[in-house]
mmCIF file of C-alpha atoms and ligand atoms in Angstrom:
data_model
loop_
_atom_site.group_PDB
_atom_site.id
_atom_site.type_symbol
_atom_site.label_atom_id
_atom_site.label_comp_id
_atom_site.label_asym_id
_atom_site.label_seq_id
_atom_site.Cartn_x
_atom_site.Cartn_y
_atom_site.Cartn_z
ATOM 1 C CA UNK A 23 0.000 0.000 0.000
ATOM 2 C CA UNK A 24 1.692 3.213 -0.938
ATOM 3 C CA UNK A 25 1.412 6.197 1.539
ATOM 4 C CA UNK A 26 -1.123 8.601 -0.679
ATOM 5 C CA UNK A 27 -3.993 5.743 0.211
ATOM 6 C CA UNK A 28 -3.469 6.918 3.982
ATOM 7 C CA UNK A 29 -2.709 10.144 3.849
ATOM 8 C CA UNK A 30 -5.082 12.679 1.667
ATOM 9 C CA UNK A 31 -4.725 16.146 2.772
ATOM 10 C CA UNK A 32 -7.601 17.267 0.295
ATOM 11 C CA UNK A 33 -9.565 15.479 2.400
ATOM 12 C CA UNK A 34 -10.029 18.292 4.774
ATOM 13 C CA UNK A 35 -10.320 21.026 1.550
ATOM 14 C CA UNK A 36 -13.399 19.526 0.399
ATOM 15 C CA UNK A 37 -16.116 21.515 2.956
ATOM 16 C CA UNK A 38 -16.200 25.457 3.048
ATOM 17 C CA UNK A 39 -17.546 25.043 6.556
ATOM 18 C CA UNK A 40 -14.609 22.687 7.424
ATOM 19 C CA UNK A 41 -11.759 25.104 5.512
ATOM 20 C CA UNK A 42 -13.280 27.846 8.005
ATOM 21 C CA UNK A 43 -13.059 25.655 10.893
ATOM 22 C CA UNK A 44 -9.349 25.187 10.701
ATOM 23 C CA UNK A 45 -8.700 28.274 9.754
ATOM 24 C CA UNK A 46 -4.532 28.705 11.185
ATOM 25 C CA UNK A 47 -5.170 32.654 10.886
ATOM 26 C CA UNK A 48 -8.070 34.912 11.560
ATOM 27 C CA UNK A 49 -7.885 38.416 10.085
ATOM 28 C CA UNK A 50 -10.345 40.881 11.779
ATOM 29 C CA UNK A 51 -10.603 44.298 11.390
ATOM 30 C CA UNK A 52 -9.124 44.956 15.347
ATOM 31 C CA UNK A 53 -5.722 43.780 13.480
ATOM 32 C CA UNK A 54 -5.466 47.110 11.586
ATOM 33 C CA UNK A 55 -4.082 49.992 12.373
ATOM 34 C CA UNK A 56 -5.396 52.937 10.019
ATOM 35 C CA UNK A 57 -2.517 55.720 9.243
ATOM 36 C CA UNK A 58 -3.584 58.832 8.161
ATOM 37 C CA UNK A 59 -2.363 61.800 6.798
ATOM 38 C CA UNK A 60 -3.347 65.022 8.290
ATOM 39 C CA UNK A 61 -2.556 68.782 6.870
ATOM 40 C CA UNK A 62 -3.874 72.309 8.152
ATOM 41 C CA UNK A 63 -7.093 74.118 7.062
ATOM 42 C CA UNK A 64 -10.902 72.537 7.321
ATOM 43 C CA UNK A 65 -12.344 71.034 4.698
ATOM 44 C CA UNK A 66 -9.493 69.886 3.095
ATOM 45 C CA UNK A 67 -9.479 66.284 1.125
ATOM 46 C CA UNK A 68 -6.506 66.119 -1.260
ATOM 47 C CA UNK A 69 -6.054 62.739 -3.045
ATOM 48 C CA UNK A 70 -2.803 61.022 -3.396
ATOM 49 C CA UNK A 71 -2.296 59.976 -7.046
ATOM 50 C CA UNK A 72 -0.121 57.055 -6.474
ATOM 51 C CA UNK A 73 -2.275 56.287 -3.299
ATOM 52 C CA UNK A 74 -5.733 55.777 -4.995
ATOM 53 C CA UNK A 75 -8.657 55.805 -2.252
ATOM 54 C CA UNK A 76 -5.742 57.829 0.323
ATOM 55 C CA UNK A 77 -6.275 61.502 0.949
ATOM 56 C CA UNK A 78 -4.606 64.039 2.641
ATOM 57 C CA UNK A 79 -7.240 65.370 5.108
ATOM 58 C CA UNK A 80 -7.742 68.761 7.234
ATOM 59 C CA UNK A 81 -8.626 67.654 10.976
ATOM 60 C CA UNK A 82 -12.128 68.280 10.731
ATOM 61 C CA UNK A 83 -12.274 65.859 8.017
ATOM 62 C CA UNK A 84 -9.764 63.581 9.604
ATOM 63 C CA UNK A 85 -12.598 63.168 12.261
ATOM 64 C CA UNK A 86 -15.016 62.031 10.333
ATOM 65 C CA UNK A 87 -12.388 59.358 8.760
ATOM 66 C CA UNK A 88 -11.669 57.952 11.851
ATOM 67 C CA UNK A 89 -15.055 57.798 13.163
ATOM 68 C CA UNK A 90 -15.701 55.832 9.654
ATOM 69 C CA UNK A 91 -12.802 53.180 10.353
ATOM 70 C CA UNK A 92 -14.342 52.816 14.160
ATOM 71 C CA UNK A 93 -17.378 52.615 12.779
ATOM 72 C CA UNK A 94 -15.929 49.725 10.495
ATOM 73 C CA UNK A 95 -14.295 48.260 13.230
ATOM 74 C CA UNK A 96 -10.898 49.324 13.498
ATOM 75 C CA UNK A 97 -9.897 50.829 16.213
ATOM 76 C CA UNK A 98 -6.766 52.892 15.969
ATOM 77 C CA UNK A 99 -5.522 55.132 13.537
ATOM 78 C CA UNK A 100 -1.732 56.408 13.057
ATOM 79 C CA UNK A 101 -1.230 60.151 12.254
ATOM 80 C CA UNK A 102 1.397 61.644 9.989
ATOM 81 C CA UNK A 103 0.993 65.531 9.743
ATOM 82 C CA UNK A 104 2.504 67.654 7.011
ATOM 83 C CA UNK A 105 3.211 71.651 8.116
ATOM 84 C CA UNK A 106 2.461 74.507 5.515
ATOM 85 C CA UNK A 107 5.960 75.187 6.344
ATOM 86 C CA UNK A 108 9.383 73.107 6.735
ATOM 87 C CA UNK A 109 12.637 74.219 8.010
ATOM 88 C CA UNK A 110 16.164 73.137 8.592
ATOM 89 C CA UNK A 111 15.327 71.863 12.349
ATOM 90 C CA UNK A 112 11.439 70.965 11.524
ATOM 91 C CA UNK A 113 10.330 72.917 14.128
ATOM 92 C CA UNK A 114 6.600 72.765 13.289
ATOM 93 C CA UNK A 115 6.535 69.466 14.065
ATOM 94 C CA UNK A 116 6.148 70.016 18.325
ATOM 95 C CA UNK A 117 3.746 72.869 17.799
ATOM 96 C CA UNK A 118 0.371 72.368 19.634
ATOM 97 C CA UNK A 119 -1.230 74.299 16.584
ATOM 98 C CA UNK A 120 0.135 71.418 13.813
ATOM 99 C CA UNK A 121 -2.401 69.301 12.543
ATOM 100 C CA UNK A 122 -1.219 66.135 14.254
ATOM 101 C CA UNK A 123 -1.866 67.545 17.454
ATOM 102 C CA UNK A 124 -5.056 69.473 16.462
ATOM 103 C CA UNK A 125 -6.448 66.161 14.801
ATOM 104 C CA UNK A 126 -5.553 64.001 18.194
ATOM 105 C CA UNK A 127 -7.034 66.324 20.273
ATOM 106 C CA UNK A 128 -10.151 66.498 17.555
ATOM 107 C CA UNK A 129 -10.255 62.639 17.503
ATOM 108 C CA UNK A 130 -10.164 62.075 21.200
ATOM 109 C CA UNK A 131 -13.135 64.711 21.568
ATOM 110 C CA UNK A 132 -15.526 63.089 19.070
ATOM 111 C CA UNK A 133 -14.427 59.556 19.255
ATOM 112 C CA UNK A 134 -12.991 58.713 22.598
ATOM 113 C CA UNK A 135 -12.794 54.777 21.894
ATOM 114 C CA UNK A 136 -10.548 55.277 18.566
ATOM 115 C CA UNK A 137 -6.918 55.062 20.126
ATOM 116 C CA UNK A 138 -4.580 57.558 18.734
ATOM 117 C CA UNK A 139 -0.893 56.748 17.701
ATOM 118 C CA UNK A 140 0.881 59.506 16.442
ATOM 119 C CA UNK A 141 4.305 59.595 14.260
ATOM 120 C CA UNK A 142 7.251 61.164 15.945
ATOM 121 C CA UNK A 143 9.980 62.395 12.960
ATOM 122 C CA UNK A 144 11.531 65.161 11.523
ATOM 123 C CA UNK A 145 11.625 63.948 7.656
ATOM 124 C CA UNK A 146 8.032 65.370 6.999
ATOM 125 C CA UNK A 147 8.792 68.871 8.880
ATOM 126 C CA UNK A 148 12.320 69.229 7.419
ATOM 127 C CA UNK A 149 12.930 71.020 4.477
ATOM 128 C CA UNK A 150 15.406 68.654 3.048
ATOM 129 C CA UNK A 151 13.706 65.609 4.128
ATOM 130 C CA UNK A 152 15.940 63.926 6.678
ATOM 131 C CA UNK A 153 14.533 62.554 9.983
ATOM 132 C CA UNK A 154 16.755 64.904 11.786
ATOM 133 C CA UNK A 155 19.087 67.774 12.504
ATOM 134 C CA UNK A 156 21.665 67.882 9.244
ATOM 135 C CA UNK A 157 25.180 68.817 10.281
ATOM 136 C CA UNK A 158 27.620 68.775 7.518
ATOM 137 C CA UNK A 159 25.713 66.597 5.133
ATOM 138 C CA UNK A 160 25.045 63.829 8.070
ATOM 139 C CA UNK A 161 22.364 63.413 10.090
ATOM 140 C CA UNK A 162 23.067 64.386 13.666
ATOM 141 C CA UNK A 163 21.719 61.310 15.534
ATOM 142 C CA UNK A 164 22.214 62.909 18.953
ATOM 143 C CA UNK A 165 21.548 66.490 18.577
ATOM 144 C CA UNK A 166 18.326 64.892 16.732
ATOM 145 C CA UNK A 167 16.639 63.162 20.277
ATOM 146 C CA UNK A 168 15.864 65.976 22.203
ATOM 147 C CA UNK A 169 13.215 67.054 19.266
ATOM 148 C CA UNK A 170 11.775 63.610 18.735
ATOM 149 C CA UNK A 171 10.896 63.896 22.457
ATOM 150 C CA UNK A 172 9.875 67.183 22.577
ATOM 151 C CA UNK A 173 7.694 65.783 19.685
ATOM 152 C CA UNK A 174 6.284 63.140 21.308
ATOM 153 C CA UNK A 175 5.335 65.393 24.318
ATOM 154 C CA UNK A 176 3.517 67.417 22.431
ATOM 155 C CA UNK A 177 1.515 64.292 20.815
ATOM 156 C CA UNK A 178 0.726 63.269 24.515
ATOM 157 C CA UNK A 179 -0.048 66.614 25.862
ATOM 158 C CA UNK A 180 -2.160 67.134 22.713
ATOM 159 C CA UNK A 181 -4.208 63.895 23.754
ATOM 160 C CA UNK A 182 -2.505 61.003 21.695
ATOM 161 C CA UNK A 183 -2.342 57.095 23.051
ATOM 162 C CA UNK A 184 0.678 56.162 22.244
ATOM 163 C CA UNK A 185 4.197 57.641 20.178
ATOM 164 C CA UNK A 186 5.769 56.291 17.490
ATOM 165 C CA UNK A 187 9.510 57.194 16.771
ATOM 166 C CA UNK A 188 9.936 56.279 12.947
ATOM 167 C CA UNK A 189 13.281 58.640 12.387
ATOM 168 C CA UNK A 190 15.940 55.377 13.181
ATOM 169 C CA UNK A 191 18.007 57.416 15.364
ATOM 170 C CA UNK A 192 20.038 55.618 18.066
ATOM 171 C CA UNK A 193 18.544 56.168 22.009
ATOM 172 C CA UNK A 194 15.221 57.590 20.434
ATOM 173 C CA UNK A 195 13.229 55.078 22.075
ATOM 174 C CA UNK A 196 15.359 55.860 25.731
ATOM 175 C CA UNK A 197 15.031 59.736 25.054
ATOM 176 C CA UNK A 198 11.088 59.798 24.218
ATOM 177 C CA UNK A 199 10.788 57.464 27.109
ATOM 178 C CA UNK A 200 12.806 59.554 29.496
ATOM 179 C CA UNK A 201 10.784 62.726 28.536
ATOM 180 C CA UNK A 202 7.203 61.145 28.390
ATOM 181 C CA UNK A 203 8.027 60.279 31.908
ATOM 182 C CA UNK A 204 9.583 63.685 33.016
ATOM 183 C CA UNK A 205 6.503 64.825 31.933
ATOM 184 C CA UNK A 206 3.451 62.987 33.741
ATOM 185 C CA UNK A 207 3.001 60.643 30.701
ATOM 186 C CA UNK A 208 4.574 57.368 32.410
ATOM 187 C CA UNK A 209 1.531 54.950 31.353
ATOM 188 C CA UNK A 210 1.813 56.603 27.539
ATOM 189 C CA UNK A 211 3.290 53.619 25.561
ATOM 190 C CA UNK A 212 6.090 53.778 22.581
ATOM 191 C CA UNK A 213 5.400 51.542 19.325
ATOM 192 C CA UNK A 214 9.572 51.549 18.003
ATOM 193 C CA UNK A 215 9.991 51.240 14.082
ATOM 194 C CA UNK A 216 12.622 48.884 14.955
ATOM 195 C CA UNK A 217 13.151 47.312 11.921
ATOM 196 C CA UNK A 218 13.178 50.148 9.499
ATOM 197 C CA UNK A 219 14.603 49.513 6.356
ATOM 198 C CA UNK A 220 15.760 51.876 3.785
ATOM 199 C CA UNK A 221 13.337 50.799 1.267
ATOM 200 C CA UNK A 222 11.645 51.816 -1.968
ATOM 201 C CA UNK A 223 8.595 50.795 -0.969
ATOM 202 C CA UNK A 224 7.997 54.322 0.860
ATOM 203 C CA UNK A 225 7.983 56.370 -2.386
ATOM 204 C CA UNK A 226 4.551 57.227 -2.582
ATOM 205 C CA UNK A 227 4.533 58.146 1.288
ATOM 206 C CA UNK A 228 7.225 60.219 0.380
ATOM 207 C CA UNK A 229 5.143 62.070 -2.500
ATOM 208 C CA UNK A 230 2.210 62.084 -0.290
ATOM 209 C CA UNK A 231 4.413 64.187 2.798
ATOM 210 C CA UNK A 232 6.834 65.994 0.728
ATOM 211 C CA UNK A 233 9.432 63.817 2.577
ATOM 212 C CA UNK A 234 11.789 63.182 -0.141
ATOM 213 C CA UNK A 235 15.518 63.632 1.082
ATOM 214 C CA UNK A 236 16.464 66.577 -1.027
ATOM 215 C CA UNK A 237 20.141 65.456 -1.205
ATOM 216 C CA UNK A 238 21.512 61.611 -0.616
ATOM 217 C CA UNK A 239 19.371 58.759 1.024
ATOM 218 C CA UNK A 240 18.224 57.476 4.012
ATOM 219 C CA UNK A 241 20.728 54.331 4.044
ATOM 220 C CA UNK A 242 23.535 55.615 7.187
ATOM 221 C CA UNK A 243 20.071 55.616 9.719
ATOM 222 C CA UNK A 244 17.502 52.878 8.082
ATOM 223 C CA UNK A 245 18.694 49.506 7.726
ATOM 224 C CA UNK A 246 20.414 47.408 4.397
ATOM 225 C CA UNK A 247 17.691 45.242 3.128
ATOM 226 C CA UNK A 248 20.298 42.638 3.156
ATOM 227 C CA UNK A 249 20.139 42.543 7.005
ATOM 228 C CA UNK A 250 18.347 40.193 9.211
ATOM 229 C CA UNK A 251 20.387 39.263 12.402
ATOM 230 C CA UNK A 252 20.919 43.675 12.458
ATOM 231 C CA UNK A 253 17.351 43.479 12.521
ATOM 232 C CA UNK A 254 17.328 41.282 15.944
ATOM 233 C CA UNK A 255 19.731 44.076 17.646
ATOM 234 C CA UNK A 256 17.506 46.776 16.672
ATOM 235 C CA UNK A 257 14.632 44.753 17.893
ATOM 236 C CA UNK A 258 16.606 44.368 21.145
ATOM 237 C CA UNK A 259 17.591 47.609 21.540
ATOM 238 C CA UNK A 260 14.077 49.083 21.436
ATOM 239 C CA UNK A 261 12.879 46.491 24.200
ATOM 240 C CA UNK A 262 16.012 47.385 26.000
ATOM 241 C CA UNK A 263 15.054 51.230 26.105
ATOM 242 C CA UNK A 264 11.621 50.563 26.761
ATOM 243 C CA UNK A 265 9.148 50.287 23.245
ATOM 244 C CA UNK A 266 5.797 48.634 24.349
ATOM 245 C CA UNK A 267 5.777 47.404 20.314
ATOM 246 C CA UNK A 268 8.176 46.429 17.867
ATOM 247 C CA UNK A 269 7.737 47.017 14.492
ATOM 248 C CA UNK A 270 8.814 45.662 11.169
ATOM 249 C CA UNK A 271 8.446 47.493 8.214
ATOM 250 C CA UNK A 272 8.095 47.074 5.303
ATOM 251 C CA UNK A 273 6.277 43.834 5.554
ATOM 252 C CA UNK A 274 5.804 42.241 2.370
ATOM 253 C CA UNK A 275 9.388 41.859 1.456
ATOM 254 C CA UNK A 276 10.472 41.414 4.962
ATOM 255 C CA UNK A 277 8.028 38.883 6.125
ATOM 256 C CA UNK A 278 10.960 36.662 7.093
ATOM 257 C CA UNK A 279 11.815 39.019 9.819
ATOM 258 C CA UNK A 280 8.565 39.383 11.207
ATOM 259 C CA UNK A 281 8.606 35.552 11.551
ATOM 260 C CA UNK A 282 11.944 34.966 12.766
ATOM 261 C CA UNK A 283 10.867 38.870 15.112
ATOM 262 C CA UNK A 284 7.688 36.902 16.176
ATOM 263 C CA UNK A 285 9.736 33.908 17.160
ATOM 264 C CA UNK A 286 12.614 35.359 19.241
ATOM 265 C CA UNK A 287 10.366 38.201 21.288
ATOM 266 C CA UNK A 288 7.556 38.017 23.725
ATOM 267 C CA UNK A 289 6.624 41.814 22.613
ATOM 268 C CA UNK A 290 3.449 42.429 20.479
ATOM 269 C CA UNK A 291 5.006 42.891 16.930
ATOM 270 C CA UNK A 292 3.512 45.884 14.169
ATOM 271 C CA UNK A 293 4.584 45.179 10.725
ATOM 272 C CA UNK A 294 4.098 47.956 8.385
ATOM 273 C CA UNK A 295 1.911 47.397 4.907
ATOM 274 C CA UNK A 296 3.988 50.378 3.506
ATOM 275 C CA UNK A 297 2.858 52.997 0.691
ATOM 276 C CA UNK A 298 4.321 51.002 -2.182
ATOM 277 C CA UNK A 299 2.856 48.060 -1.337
ATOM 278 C CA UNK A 300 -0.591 49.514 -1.066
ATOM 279 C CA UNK A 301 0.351 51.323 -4.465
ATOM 280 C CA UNK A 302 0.967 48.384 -6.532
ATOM 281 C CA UNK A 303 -1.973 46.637 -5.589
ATOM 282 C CA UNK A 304 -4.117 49.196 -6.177
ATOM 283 C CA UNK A 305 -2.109 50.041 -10.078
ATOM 284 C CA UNK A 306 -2.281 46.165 -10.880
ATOM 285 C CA UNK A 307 -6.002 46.052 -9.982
ATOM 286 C CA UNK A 308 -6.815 49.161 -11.730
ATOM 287 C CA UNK A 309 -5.424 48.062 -14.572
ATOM 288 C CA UNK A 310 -7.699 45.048 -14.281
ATOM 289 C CA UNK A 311 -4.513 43.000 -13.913
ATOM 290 C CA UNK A 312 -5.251 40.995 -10.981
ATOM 291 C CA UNK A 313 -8.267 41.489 -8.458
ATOM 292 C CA UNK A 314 -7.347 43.868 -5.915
ATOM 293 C CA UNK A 315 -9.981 42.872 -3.096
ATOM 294 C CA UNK A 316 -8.581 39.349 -2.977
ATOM 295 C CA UNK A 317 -5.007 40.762 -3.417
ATOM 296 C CA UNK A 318 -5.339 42.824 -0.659
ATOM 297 C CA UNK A 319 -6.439 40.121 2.081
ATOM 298 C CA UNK A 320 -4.243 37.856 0.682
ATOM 299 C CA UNK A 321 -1.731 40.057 1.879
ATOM 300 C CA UNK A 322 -2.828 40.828 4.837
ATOM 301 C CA UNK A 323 -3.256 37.478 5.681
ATOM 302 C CA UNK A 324 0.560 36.842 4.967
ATOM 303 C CA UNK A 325 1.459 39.395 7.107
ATOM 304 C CA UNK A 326 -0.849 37.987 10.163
ATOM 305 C CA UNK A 327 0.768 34.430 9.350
ATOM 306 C CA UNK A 328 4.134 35.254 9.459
ATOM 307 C CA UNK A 329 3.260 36.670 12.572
ATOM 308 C CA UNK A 330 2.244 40.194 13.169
ATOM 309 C CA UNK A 331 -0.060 41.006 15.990
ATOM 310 C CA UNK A 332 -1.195 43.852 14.458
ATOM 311 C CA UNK A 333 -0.842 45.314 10.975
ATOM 312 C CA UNK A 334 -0.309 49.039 9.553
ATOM 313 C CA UNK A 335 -2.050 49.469 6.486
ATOM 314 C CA UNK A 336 -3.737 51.973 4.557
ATOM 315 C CA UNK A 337 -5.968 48.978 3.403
ATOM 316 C CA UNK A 338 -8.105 48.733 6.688
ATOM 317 C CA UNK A 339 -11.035 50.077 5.508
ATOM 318 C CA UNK A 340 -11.418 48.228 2.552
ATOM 319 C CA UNK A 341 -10.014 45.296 4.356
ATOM 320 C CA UNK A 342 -12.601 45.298 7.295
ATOM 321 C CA UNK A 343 -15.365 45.994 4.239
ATOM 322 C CA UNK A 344 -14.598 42.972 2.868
ATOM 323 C CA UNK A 345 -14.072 40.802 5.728
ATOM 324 C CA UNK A 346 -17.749 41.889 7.177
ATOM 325 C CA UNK A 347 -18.900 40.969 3.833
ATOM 326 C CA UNK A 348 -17.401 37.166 4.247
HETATM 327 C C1 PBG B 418 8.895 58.795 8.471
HETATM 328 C C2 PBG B 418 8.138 57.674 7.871
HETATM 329 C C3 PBG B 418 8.184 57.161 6.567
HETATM 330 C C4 PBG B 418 7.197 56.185 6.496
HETATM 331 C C5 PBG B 418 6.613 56.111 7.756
HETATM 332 N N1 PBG B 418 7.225 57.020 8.587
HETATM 333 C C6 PBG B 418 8.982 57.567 5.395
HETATM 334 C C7 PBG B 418 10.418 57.337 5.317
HETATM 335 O O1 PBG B 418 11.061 56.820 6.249
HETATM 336 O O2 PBG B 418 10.949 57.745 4.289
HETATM 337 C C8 PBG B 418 6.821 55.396 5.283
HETATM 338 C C9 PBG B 418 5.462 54.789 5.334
HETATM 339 C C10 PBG B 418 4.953 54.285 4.030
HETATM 340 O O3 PBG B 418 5.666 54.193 3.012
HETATM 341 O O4 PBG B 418 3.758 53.947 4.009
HETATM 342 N N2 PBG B 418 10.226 58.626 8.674
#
């Protein structure tokens, strides 16, 4: 008797209602987290042309956005704000009066449930698109922390849940911790970007926030896509200085890490479905090349799989749409 008469794993394919029941991994809509991007004004809703069904938004309209992905069942949202104005130090981007802290406060107010993470960098409040201080034609890692707290301060006083430090500078997790403390906000937790790579995949963030380095790259502060074991210091690093969350990010091209991340570490891990990969989803299903609504959970799926506790994606609405739909 050969094995195949014993062992027929199509047996347990055959039933939808069986397929569901072993289901290895459930995607719900309280796995997403929703980012956003917030500007100045009221009534503003700009779309993002490589970011079809993404808008930039004024707070007021922000508010309504996020009471829409509540509504659909997600129940955070991640703010990135882009100032009318940038300059050398980004010093908009600790001003009470930015959007990011106008739209947390706003948030909090109408929707008290949604919980509020806010980005902490420079890159989107610098006006040549580094994630910190420039002295020389480097990136001054240390002269860079005090802002990134100062930052994050202002996202707590302003009403935000929770900080997250995307700008890869060494410490930034220590510093932001050290000041949310200084400051009454001991029980505010840090999500790290840990595992931030210098990747392609954030070009149409980049076009969305103006963030685009105006001279050389991001690759002496984000990490070498060859790396994996640099990824586990980074990881451990973050812990070590106090991050609530890790993150990975991207995802799609880094799923490996999340899994071998998810593996090593007891903490909750993010990974990040990044701009680009929203992007080409969205292109290759406008272009009726492949069908996006199955492409998209597909992917999110993957990510959730390879082990993710939650997932950053600008595909949560749709996402939670299509799960309620079955
Ligand atoms: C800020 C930041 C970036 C992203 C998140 N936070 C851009 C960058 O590092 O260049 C990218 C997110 C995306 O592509 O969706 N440093």
């Amino acid at each position: 008797m050969t094995s195949d008469q014993f062992s027929r794993l199509r047996r347990l394919r055959r039933n939808s209602t069986l397929r569901e029941m072993l289901s290895e991994t459930r995607l719900s809509a309280s796995d997403f987290i929703y980012p956003m991007f917030v500007v100045n004004g009221t009534g503003v809703r700009t779309p993002i042309e490589p970011m079809p069904g993404i808008d930039q938004m004024s707070v007021d309209v922000a508010v309504e956005e996020a009471q829409k992905a509540f509504d659909a069942g997600i129940k955070s949202v991640l703010l990135f704000g882009i100032p009318d104005e940038k300059d050398a130090t980004g010093s908009r981007s600790s001003s009470p009066e930015e959007a990011v802290q106008q739209a947390a406060a706003a948030i909090k107010k109408a929707s008290p449930e949604t919980y509020v993470i806010t980005d902490v960098c420079l890159c989107e409040y610098t006006d040549h698109g580094h994630c910190g201080i420039v002295t020389g034609n480097v990136v001054d890692n240390d002269a860079t922390l005090p802002l990134l707290a100062e930052t994050a301060v202002s996202h707590a006083r302003a009403g935000a849940d929770m900080v997250a430090p995307s700008a890869m500078m060494d410490g930034q997790v220590a510093a932001i911790r050290a000041a949310l403390n200084d400051n009454g906000f001991t029980n505010t937790p840090i999500m790290g970007y840990s595992a931030k790579y210098a990747s392609v995949f954030y070009g149409p963030f980049r076009i969305a926030a103006g963030s685009t380095p105006q001279f050389g790259d991001r690759r002496d502060y984000q990490m070498a896509p060859t790396q994996s074991r640099e990824a586990m210091r980074e990881i451990e690093a973050d812990i070590d200085e106090g991050a609530d969350l890790i993150m990975v990010k991207p995802a799609l091209a880094y799923l490996d890490v999340v899994k071998e991340a998810s593996m090593r570490f007891d903490t909750p891990i993010v990974a990040y479905n990044v701009s680009g990969e929203y992007s080409m989803i969205a292109a290759a299903g406008n272009a009726g090349w492949l069908d996006r609504e199955r492409a998209t959970l597909e992917v999110l799926t993957s990510i959730k799989r390879a082990g993710a506790s939650l997932i950053i994606t600008y595909s949560a609405i749709e996402a939670a749409g299509l799960l309620a739909k079955g």
